Short mmCIF file of C-alpha atoms in Angstrom, two decimals:
data_model
loop_
_atom_site.label_atom_id
_atom_site.label_comp_id
_atom_site.label_asym_id
_atom_site.label_seq_id
_atom_site.Cartn_x
_atom_site.Cartn_y
_atom_site.Cartn_z
CA LEU T 73 1.34 -9.23 -40.68
CA LYS T 74 4.13 -11.81 -40.58
CA LEU T 75 5.69 -10.08 -37.57
CA GLN T 76 2.34 -9.92 -35.81
CA PHE T 77 1.73 -13.61 -36.52
CA LEU T 78 5.19 -14.48 -35.13
CA TYR T 79 4.49 -12.35 -32.03
CA LEU T 80 1.25 -14.23 -31.33
CA ILE T 81 2.86 -17.64 -31.90
CA VAL T 82 5.70 -16.85 -29.50
CA TYR T 83 3.75 -15.17 -26.71
CA HIS T 84 0.07 -16.07 -26.90
CA PRO T 85 0.50 -19.72 -25.78
CA THR T 86 2.48 -18.55 -22.73
CA ARG T 87 0.08 -15.85 -21.62
CA GLY T 88 -0.11 -17.41 -18.15
CA THR T 89 3.61 -16.87 -17.55
CA MET T 90 3.76 -13.39 -19.03
CA THR T 91 4.29 -10.31 -16.90
CA ARG T 92 1.71 -7.56 -16.63
CA ASP T 93 3.61 -5.33 -19.04
CA GLU T 94 3.91 -8.16 -21.60
CA ARG T 95 0.17 -8.90 -21.39
CA ARG T 96 -0.58 -5.21 -21.86
CA GLY T 97 1.71 -5.18 -24.89
CA LEU T 98 -0.03 -8.25 -26.31
CA ARG T 99 -3.46 -6.67 -25.89
CA ASP T 100 -2.22 -3.56 -27.65
CA GLU T 101 -0.93 -5.59 -30.58
CA GLU T 102 -4.12 -7.64 -30.84
CA GLY T 103 -6.14 -4.43 -30.74
CA GLY T 104 -4.14 -2.96 -33.58
CA HIS T 105 -2.06 -0.45 -31.59
CA TYR T 106 1.37 -0.97 -33.03
CA GLY T 107 3.36 1.66 -31.13
CA THR T 108 3.96 5.38 -31.00
CA ASP T 109 6.23 7.80 -32.79
CA ALA T 110 7.46 5.23 -35.33
CA ARG T 111 8.27 6.89 -38.65
CA ASP T 112 9.53 5.71 -42.01
CA SER T 113 12.48 7.14 -43.94
CA ALA T 114 10.29 9.92 -45.32
CA GLY T 115 9.28 11.05 -41.84
CA ASN T 116 5.74 9.62 -42.02
CA ARG T 117 4.22 7.66 -39.16
CA SER T 118 4.81 3.94 -39.57
CA GLU T 119 2.77 1.42 -37.60
CA GLU T 120 4.93 -1.43 -38.82
CA GLY T 121 8.02 0.30 -37.40
CA GLY T 122 6.32 0.57 -34.01
CA LEU T 123 5.51 -3.15 -34.09
CA VAL T 124 9.09 -4.03 -35.04
CA ARG T 125 10.36 -2.01 -32.11
CA ARG T 126 7.97 -3.65 -29.65
CA LEU T 127 8.64 -7.13 -30.97
CA SER T 128 12.39 -6.59 -30.73
CA SER T 129 12.05 -5.26 -27.19
CA ALA T 130 9.84 -8.17 -26.13
CA LEU T 131 12.18 -10.80 -27.56
CA THR T 132 15.36 -9.31 -26.08
CA SER T 133 14.26 -8.03 -22.67
CA LYS T 134 15.09 -10.10 -19.60
CA LYS T 135 12.04 -9.42 -17.54
CA ASN T 136 9.85 -6.37 -17.31
CA ALA T 137 9.16 -6.67 -13.59
CA GLY T 138 12.82 -5.89 -12.89
CA GLU T 139 15.96 -6.19 -14.99
CA GLY T 140 18.66 -5.95 -12.34
CA THR T 141 19.86 -7.27 -9.02
CA GLY T 142 19.22 -4.22 -6.84
CA THR T 143 17.53 -4.82 -3.47
CA PHE T 144 15.61 -2.41 -1.21
CA TRP T 145 18.43 -1.68 1.22
CA GLY T 146 21.12 -1.96 -1.43
CA THR T 147 19.40 0.80 -3.40
CA VAL T 148 18.80 2.88 -0.26
CA PHE T 149 22.50 2.78 0.60
CA ASN T 150 23.45 3.51 -3.01
CA ILE T 151 21.35 6.68 -2.81
CA LEU T 152 22.73 7.59 0.63
CA SER T 153 26.30 7.11 -0.50
CA ASN T 154 25.67 8.97 -3.74
CA VAL T 155 24.05 11.92 -1.94
CA VAL T 156 25.90 12.17 1.39
CA GLY T 157 29.35 13.30 0.36
CA GLY T 158 31.76 16.12 1.06
CA GLY T 159 28.89 18.60 1.09
CA VAL T 160 27.85 17.35 4.53
CA LEU T 161 31.01 18.92 5.98
CA ALA T 162 29.91 22.34 4.70
CA LEU T 163 26.41 22.27 6.20
CA PRO T 164 27.47 23.84 9.56
CA TYR T 165 28.84 26.72 7.48
CA ALA T 166 25.51 26.94 5.67
CA PHE T 167 23.68 27.15 9.02
CA ALA T 168 26.05 29.94 10.05
CA GLN T 169 24.71 31.92 7.08
CA THR T 170 21.04 31.31 7.86
CA GLY T 171 20.76 30.76 11.63
CA TRP T 172 19.82 27.41 13.13
CA LEU T 173 16.02 27.69 12.90
CA LEU T 174 15.94 29.09 9.38
CA GLY T 175 18.54 26.50 8.43
CA ILE T 176 16.36 23.65 9.70
CA VAL T 177 13.36 24.93 7.76
CA GLY T 178 15.40 25.44 4.59
CA LEU T 179 17.07 22.04 4.76
CA ILE T 180 13.80 20.17 5.31
CA PHE T 181 12.11 22.13 2.50
CA VAL T 182 14.90 21.39 0.03
CA GLY T 183 15.01 17.74 1.13
CA GLY T 184 11.28 17.33 0.56
CA LEU T 185 11.52 19.04 -2.81
CA SER T 186 14.44 16.83 -3.81
CA GLY T 187 12.57 13.68 -2.76
CA TYR T 188 9.53 14.70 -4.80
CA ALA T 189 11.80 15.32 -7.79
CA MET T 190 13.17 11.77 -7.39
CA TRP T 191 9.62 10.44 -7.29
CA THR T 192 8.83 12.45 -10.43
CA LEU T 193 11.73 10.92 -12.35
CA MET T 194 10.72 7.41 -11.23
CA GLN T 195 7.09 7.94 -12.29
CA CYS T 196 8.09 9.32 -15.68
CA ALA T 197 10.45 6.38 -16.27
CA GLU T 198 7.78 3.84 -15.28
CA ARG T 199 5.05 5.33 -17.45
CA LEU T 200 7.31 5.76 -20.46
CA HIS T 201 8.37 2.14 -20.06
CA GLN T 202 4.76 0.99 -19.97
CA ILE T 203 4.04 2.52 -23.38
CA GLY T 204 7.18 0.97 -24.88
CA GLU T 205 9.32 4.10 -25.02
CA PRO T 206 12.90 3.16 -25.97
CA ASP T 207 15.44 3.91 -23.25
CA ALA T 208 12.73 5.00 -20.82
CA PHE T 209 15.16 4.74 -17.89
CA SER T 210 17.18 7.69 -19.07
CA TYR T 211 17.02 11.30 -17.97
CA LYS T 212 17.88 12.31 -21.52
CA ALA T 213 15.05 10.24 -23.03
CA MET T 214 12.54 11.86 -20.68
CA MET T 215 13.62 15.37 -21.65
CA ARG T 216 13.67 14.42 -25.33
CA ARG T 217 10.17 13.01 -25.11
CA ALA T 218 8.93 16.17 -23.37
CA PHE T 219 10.82 18.95 -25.18
CA GLY T 220 12.61 17.47 -28.19
CA ASN T 221 16.14 16.42 -29.06
CA PHE T 222 17.79 19.72 -28.17
CA TRP T 223 16.73 19.67 -24.52
CA GLY T 224 17.46 15.96 -24.32
CA GLY T 225 21.02 16.72 -25.33
CA ALA T 226 21.15 19.73 -23.01
CA VAL T 227 20.27 17.73 -19.91
CA GLU T 228 22.77 15.04 -20.87
CA ALA T 229 25.46 17.69 -21.25
CA CYS T 230 24.56 19.08 -17.82
CA ILE T 231 24.85 15.63 -16.26
CA ILE T 232 28.19 14.92 -17.95
CA TRP T 233 29.65 18.24 -16.83
CA TYR T 234 28.24 18.03 -13.30
CA THR T 235 29.25 14.43 -12.61
CA PHE T 236 32.72 14.90 -14.08
CA GLY T 237 33.16 18.00 -11.91
CA CYS T 238 32.19 15.88 -8.89
CA CYS T 239 34.81 13.30 -9.89
CA VAL T 240 37.46 16.03 -9.95
CA THR T 241 36.33 17.29 -6.55
CA TYR T 242 36.31 13.84 -4.95
CA ALA T 243 39.74 12.98 -6.33
CA SER T 244 41.15 16.24 -4.99
CA ILE T 245 39.61 15.89 -1.52
CA ALA T 246 40.65 12.23 -1.24
CA GLY T 247 44.28 13.20 -1.78
CA THR T 248 44.08 16.26 0.45
CA SER T 249 42.59 14.27 3.34
CA LEU T 250 45.55 11.89 3.61
CA ALA T 251 48.44 14.20 2.87
CA PRO T 252 48.61 15.86 6.33
CA LEU T 253 48.16 12.52 8.12
CA ALA T 254 51.23 11.15 6.35
CA ASP T 255 53.30 13.65 8.30
CA ASN T 256 51.46 13.57 11.66
CA TRP T 257 50.89 9.81 11.87
CA LEU T 258 53.52 8.15 9.71
CA GLY T 259 56.37 10.65 10.06
CA LEU T 260 56.85 10.78 6.30
CA SER T 261 58.28 13.73 4.44
CA GLY T 262 58.85 15.03 0.96
CA PHE T 263 56.70 13.71 -1.85
CA TRP T 264 54.83 11.39 0.55
CA THR T 265 53.25 14.38 2.28
CA ASP T 266 52.17 15.94 -1.02
CA ARG T 267 48.48 15.68 -1.90
CA LYS T 268 49.50 14.77 -5.46
CA CYS T 269 51.05 11.53 -4.21
CA TRP T 270 47.91 10.45 -2.37
CA THR T 271 45.66 11.53 -5.22
CA LEU T 272 47.63 9.25 -7.54
CA LEU T 273 47.37 6.37 -5.06
CA ALA T 274 43.63 6.95 -4.78
CA ALA T 275 43.36 6.81 -8.56
CA VAL T 276 44.37 3.13 -8.51
CA PHE T 277 41.35 2.25 -6.39
CA PHE T 278 39.12 4.59 -8.43
CA ALA T 279 40.03 2.73 -11.62
CA LEU T 280 39.34 -0.72 -10.14
CA ALA T 281 36.04 0.14 -8.47
CA SER T 282 34.75 2.18 -11.42
CA SER T 283 35.04 -0.79 -13.78
CA ALA T 284 31.74 -2.24 -12.45
CA LYS T 285 29.12 -2.80 -15.14
CA ASN T 286 26.17 -1.36 -13.20
CA LEU T 287 25.38 0.54 -10.02
CA ALA T 288 23.82 -2.42 -8.18
CA GLU T 289 27.22 -4.11 -8.07
CA LEU T 290 28.44 -1.32 -5.77
CA LYS T 291 25.83 -1.70 -3.02
CA PHE T 292 28.30 -3.02 -0.41
CA THR T 293 30.88 -0.32 -1.07
CA SER T 294 28.00 2.17 -0.83
CA LEU T 295 27.16 0.90 2.67
CA LEU T 296 30.78 1.24 3.77
CA ALA T 297 30.99 4.75 2.33
CA PHE T 298 27.87 5.83 4.21
CA LEU T 299 29.15 4.39 7.49
CA THR T 300 32.27 6.57 7.23
CA ILE T 301 30.04 9.64 7.16
CA VAL T 302 28.13 8.31 10.18
CA TYR T 303 31.41 8.11 12.12
CA VAL T 304 32.30 11.71 11.27
CA ILE T 305 28.84 12.83 12.39
CA ILE T 306 29.25 10.97 15.70
CA VAL T 307 32.64 12.61 16.30
CA VAL T 308 31.22 16.07 15.65
CA VAL T 309 28.29 15.36 17.99
CA VAL T 310 30.60 14.11 20.78
CA ARG T 311 32.94 17.08 20.39
CA THR T 312 30.08 19.62 20.46
CA GLY T 313 30.62 22.04 23.35
CA GLN T 314 33.74 20.27 24.61
CA PRO T 315 36.82 22.40 25.37
CA GLU T 316 39.77 21.58 23.16
CA ALA T 317 43.42 22.40 23.82
CA GLY T 318 42.35 24.50 26.80
CA ILE T 319 40.01 26.63 24.69
CA PRO T 320 36.34 26.39 25.71
CA HIS T 321 33.92 26.09 22.85
CA VAL T 322 30.88 28.28 23.08
CA GLY T 323 30.18 29.14 19.48
CA PRO T 324 30.01 32.93 19.02
CA GLY T 325 27.12 34.52 17.19
CA VAL T 326 24.75 31.51 17.30
CA THR T 327 21.30 32.74 16.32
CA ALA T 328 17.99 31.38 15.10
CA PHE T 329 17.66 33.71 12.12
CA SER T 330 20.17 35.57 9.97
CA PHE T 331 18.59 37.73 7.30
CA THR T 332 21.59 38.97 5.33
CA THR T 333 22.78 38.54 1.76
CA SER T 334 25.04 35.73 2.98
CA ILE T 335 21.92 33.55 3.15
CA PHE T 336 22.37 33.05 -0.60
CA LYS T 337 25.56 31.10 0.12
CA ALA T 338 23.51 28.46 1.90
CA ILE T 339 20.91 27.93 -0.84
CA PRO T 340 23.18 26.12 -3.36
CA LEU T 341 24.70 24.06 -0.53
CA PHE T 342 21.29 22.84 0.60
CA SER T 343 20.32 22.03 -2.99
CA VAL T 344 23.35 20.08 -4.17
CA SER T 345 23.56 18.23 -0.83
CA TYR T 346 20.65 16.08 -2.10
CA GLY T 347 21.95 15.52 -5.62
CA CYS T 348 21.85 12.06 -7.19
CA HIS T 349 18.93 12.54 -9.56
CA TYR T 350 20.94 11.67 -12.65
CA ASN T 351 21.11 8.12 -11.20
CA ILE T 352 17.49 7.75 -10.10
CA PRO T 353 16.18 6.25 -13.40
CA VAL T 354 19.11 3.81 -13.34
CA TYR T 355 18.52 2.83 -9.71
CA TYR T 356 14.89 2.17 -10.56
CA HIS T 357 15.82 0.14 -13.65
CA ASP T 358 18.32 -1.97 -11.68
CA LEU T 359 15.80 -3.05 -9.03
CA LYS T 360 15.22 -6.78 -8.85
CA GLU T 361 11.54 -6.27 -8.00
CA ARG T 362 10.69 -3.04 -9.78
CA ASN T 363 7.46 -1.21 -9.07
CA PRO T 364 6.58 2.41 -8.14
CA LYS T 365 5.33 1.54 -4.66
CA SER T 366 8.56 -0.13 -3.55
CA PHE T 367 10.72 2.62 -5.02
CA THR T 368 8.61 5.29 -3.31
CA LYS T 369 9.43 3.58 0.00
CA ILE T 370 13.10 3.61 -1.00
CA ILE T 371 12.96 7.36 -1.68
CA LEU T 372 11.18 8.13 1.59
CA THR T 373 13.63 6.01 3.59
CA ALA T 374 16.68 7.53 1.93
CA ILE T 375 15.49 11.15 2.23
CA ALA T 376 14.55 10.65 5.91
CA LEU T 377 17.97 9.17 6.77
CA ILE T 378 19.84 11.81 4.78
CA THR T 379 17.94 14.74 6.31
CA ALA T 380 18.34 13.37 9.85
CA ASN T 381 22.11 13.07 9.42
CA TYR T 382 22.33 16.51 7.84
CA LEU T 383 20.40 18.17 10.65
CA VAL T 384 22.57 16.55 13.32
CA ILE T 385 25.95 17.56 11.88
CA ALA T 386 24.75 21.00 10.78
CA LEU T 387 23.34 21.89 14.21
CA CYS T 388 26.24 20.45 16.21
CA GLY T 389 28.92 21.97 14.01
CA TYR T 390 27.22 25.37 14.09
CA ILE T 391 26.74 25.29 17.87
CA HIS T 392 30.36 24.17 18.39
CA PHE T 393 32.03 26.85 16.27
CA GLY T 394 29.30 29.45 15.77
CA THR T 395 30.03 32.03 13.09
CA ASP T 396 33.72 31.02 13.18
CA VAL T 397 32.96 27.73 11.40
CA SER T 398 34.56 27.29 8.00
CA SER T 399 33.24 25.49 4.95
CA TYR T 400 35.28 22.36 5.83
CA ILE T 401 34.50 21.39 9.41
CA LEU T 402 37.32 18.82 9.58
CA GLY T 403 39.87 21.44 8.59
CA PHE T 404 43.13 21.54 10.55
CA LYS T 405 43.93 24.07 13.24
CA THR T 406 47.26 25.70 12.45
CA GLY T 407 47.47 28.09 15.39
CA GLY T 408 44.34 30.15 14.75
CA ASP T 409 43.68 32.92 12.27
CA GLU T 410 44.94 36.48 12.34
CA ASN T 411 42.47 37.33 15.15
CA GLY T 412 43.60 34.43 17.33
CA LYS T 413 40.32 32.52 16.94
CA HIS T 414 40.26 28.76 17.19
CA THR T 415 38.18 27.98 14.14
CA GLN T 416 38.50 24.21 13.59
CA PHE T 417 39.39 20.93 15.29
CA SER T 418 42.98 20.39 16.39
CA ALA T 419 45.40 18.52 14.14
CA THR T 420 46.32 16.32 17.13
CA ASP T 421 42.75 15.22 17.89
CA THR T 422 42.95 11.46 17.29
CA PRO T 423 39.22 10.73 16.80
CA VAL T 424 38.99 13.65 14.36
CA ASN T 425 42.09 12.43 12.53
CA VAL T 426 40.43 9.02 12.19
CA GLY T 427 37.48 10.88 10.68
CA ARG T 428 39.81 12.57 8.21
CA LEU T 429 41.18 9.18 7.25
CA LEU T 430 37.68 7.78 6.84
CA MET T 431 36.77 10.71 4.61
CA PHE T 432 39.46 9.49 2.25
CA VAL T 433 37.87 6.04 2.39
CA HIS T 434 34.45 7.59 1.82
CA PHE T 435 35.46 9.42 -1.34
CA ALA T 436 37.31 6.36 -2.56
CA PHE T 437 34.01 4.43 -2.50
CA VAL T 438 31.71 7.23 -3.64
CA TYR T 439 33.84 8.16 -6.63
CA PRO T 440 32.84 5.02 -8.61
CA LEU T 441 29.12 5.86 -8.27
CA ILE T 442 29.69 9.28 -9.79
CA CYS T 443 32.05 7.89 -12.41
CA LEU T 444 29.46 5.34 -13.59
CA ALA T 445 26.85 8.08 -13.88
CA CYS T 446 29.23 10.18 -15.96
CA ARG T 447 30.07 7.16 -18.13
CA ARG T 448 26.41 6.33 -18.75
CA SER T 449 25.58 9.92 -19.69
CA PHE T 450 28.52 10.06 -22.07
CA ASN T 451 27.37 6.87 -23.81
CA LEU T 452 23.79 8.12 -24.05
CA ALA T 453 25.07 11.32 -25.64
CA LEU T 454 26.70 9.09 -28.27
CA GLY T 455 23.47 7.13 -28.74
CA LYS T 456 24.74 4.01 -26.96
CA ASP T 457 23.29 1.95 -24.10
CA SER T 458 25.82 1.04 -21.40
CA SER T 459 23.85 -2.07 -20.40
CA THR T 460 24.43 -3.65 -23.82
CA MET T 461 28.11 -2.72 -24.17
CA LYS T 462 31.05 -5.03 -23.48
CA TRP T 463 32.58 -4.85 -20.03
CA SER T 464 36.04 -4.23 -21.48
CA VAL T 465 34.79 -1.12 -23.31
CA LEU T 466 33.07 0.19 -20.18
CA ALA T 467 36.21 -0.41 -18.12
CA LEU T 468 38.30 1.56 -20.58
CA GLN T 469 35.81 4.42 -20.52
CA SER T 470 35.91 4.49 -16.71
CA LEU T 471 39.71 4.47 -16.81
CA ALA T 472 39.67 7.47 -19.15
CA ILE T 473 37.38 9.38 -16.76
CA VAL T 474 39.64 8.52 -13.82
CA ILE T 475 42.78 9.64 -15.63
CA ALA T 476 41.20 12.91 -16.79
CA SER T 477 39.66 13.81 -13.42
CA VAL T 478 42.76 12.88 -11.39
CA THR T 479 45.00 14.82 -13.78
CA ILE T 480 42.88 17.95 -13.35
CA ALA T 481 42.74 17.43 -9.56
CA ILE T 482 46.55 17.23 -9.43
CA PHE T 483 47.51 20.10 -11.70
CA VAL T 484 44.69 22.59 -11.22
CA GLY T 485 45.35 24.62 -8.11
CA ASP T 486 42.07 26.27 -7.12
CA ILE T 487 39.03 24.50 -8.53
CA GLY T 488 36.67 25.62 -5.78
CA THR T 489 35.28 28.56 -7.73
CA ILE T 490 34.73 26.43 -10.85
CA LEU T 491 32.85 23.81 -8.88
CA ASP T 492 30.74 26.45 -7.13
CA TYR T 493 29.59 27.64 -10.53
CA ASN T 494 29.15 24.01 -11.55
CA GLY T 495 26.73 23.40 -8.70
CA ALA T 496 24.72 26.60 -9.18
CA LEU T 497 24.44 26.29 -12.94
CA PHE T 498 24.15 22.55 -13.48
CA GLY T 499 23.50 20.80 -10.18
CA VAL T 500 20.33 22.67 -9.21
CA PHE T 501 18.90 22.27 -12.71
CA ILE T 502 19.44 18.51 -12.63
CA ILE T 503 18.11 18.11 -9.08
CA ILE T 504 15.07 20.41 -9.02
CA THR T 505 14.43 22.54 -12.12
CA PHE T 506 14.43 19.93 -14.89
CA PRO T 507 12.20 17.50 -12.93
CA GLY T 508 9.75 20.38 -12.44
CA PHE T 509 9.59 21.07 -16.17
CA LEU T 510 9.25 17.34 -16.85
CA LEU T 511 6.33 16.99 -14.47
CA ARG T 512 4.59 20.03 -15.91
CA LYS T 513 4.95 18.79 -19.50
CA LEU T 514 4.52 15.02 -19.18
CA GLY T 515 1.92 15.42 -16.43
CA ASN T 516 -0.41 16.88 -19.06
CA ASP T 517 0.18 13.95 -21.43
CA ARG T 518 -2.92 11.80 -20.88
CA THR T 519 -1.25 8.77 -22.50
CA LEU T 520 1.20 8.83 -19.59
CA PHE T 521 -0.83 10.37 -16.76
CA PRO T 522 -4.53 9.66 -17.49
CA GLU T 523 -5.61 11.13 -14.17
CA PRO T 524 -5.42 14.96 -13.82
CA SER T 525 -3.96 16.28 -10.57
CA THR T 526 -3.94 19.83 -9.22
CA PHE T 527 -1.35 18.88 -6.61
CA ARG T 528 0.97 17.56 -9.31
CA THR T 529 0.65 20.82 -11.25
CA VAL T 530 1.32 22.94 -8.16
CA MET T 531 4.40 20.89 -7.26
CA ALA T 532 5.71 21.23 -10.80
CA TYR T 533 5.59 25.02 -10.53
CA VAL T 534 7.10 24.95 -7.04
CA MET T 535 10.09 22.96 -8.35
CA ILE T 536 10.50 25.22 -11.39
CA VAL T 537 10.36 28.49 -9.44
CA SER T 538 12.48 27.21 -6.56
CA GLY T 539 15.12 25.75 -8.86
CA LEU T 540 15.45 28.93 -10.90
CA LEU T 541 15.60 31.03 -7.73
CA PHE T 542 18.28 28.82 -6.18
CA SER T 543 20.40 28.96 -9.35
CA VAL T 544 20.11 32.72 -9.78
CA CYS T 545 20.81 33.44 -6.10
CA GLY T 546 23.73 31.04 -5.93
CA LEU T 547 25.28 32.33 -9.12
CA THR T 548 24.79 35.97 -8.10
CA GLU T 549 26.39 35.45 -4.69
CA GLN T 550 29.35 33.65 -6.27
CA ILE T 551 29.90 36.46 -8.77
CA ILE T 552 29.74 39.04 -5.97
CA THR T 553 32.19 37.01 -3.87
CA ASP T 554 34.64 36.73 -6.78
CA ALA T 555 34.33 40.44 -7.55
CA SER T 556 35.14 41.36 -3.96
#
């Protein structure tokens, strides 16, 4: 009663300046609804505990309408930079496995499914926040609310493993991109042409940029990172069909459909090419003007831009090289393969070399976004909230992630197979499967979603079935490839 009296004294006189969520909370308290899932030490439901939690949240929160500095375009470019990474260079290879028409259909389908999964995570975060759920802007909290502590921990473990694996990949590619240019452009030799040298140099920037306290602080680096990808796409488009080094390019084997078992190689690539879902609740939380309508526009804008860029580079790269395209379209030509085929761009192509340099820049700016996601998931697994921790502690955590990922990138020779498994096992679950299960479970919770929806139920099952199918097919194809 004393706490309730204090609550009314503090907030009731200022009702006119309260936000919608604060007024709703006040009405709940005045009506005697003191919270949900509050329990005493014996495990019994405690209304007083719920009131204490709500009062503490009300007194310490900055503002419910938006607790960050994120803007519309800043968030859009954060998503673009987070999603559009090294995977874009493998999409022509994916189209070579499916054919151009089947590839277009598959990419658009996966993009739409991924966008709906983002919208699902945003809706769940918003509705959990409205009922006063602690840490509502957390993937882990959503899974814990829906399925219990075990699955909350499971999804957090998936995010930690997946994002750390991405950090290792980005560190490795950043170093590999510059190593050959040191010889061709700068005339260096010895250690300076070793990828280990450039990976170590990249680590310095990784450590500085990854010390940011939240994702919104990286919006300008996100824009720069995305523009580097745009340049690479333009170069591939301009080079499409052009003869190079006296060799005309008419891609062999270009077809609309390719119904072979190799199609399963494309499915995981399409799926993980849209992955940033572990950051979606955080992006939504960090918005300056936070509401579902504005974030839906952000999702639609980001997915449209991402899919358009993907379709352009996938089609042009596939048409240019046909079935000879490799999984890294900016790979160097070293005289052709054993059959004399010219499979990739020349090492002396200046615009392409600029693209290779910019890919280093791209990964240097994208790495911090992934590192911050890994750091946040690690803290949540320990029961801590990154937004309330000291900057010095967060900077040290980021430094530890950088050191560990760069060390693995330097000393582990072939990590491609490990990361392929990482994407099939963890990435698809985070991006599609888990959001489907969340929507199916929380969508039936009438305290969160009062209005029933057949479409919502159908989409939940589509995400669940598609996600499981993508994981099984991707994993099976990888096992078969390794066995052969």
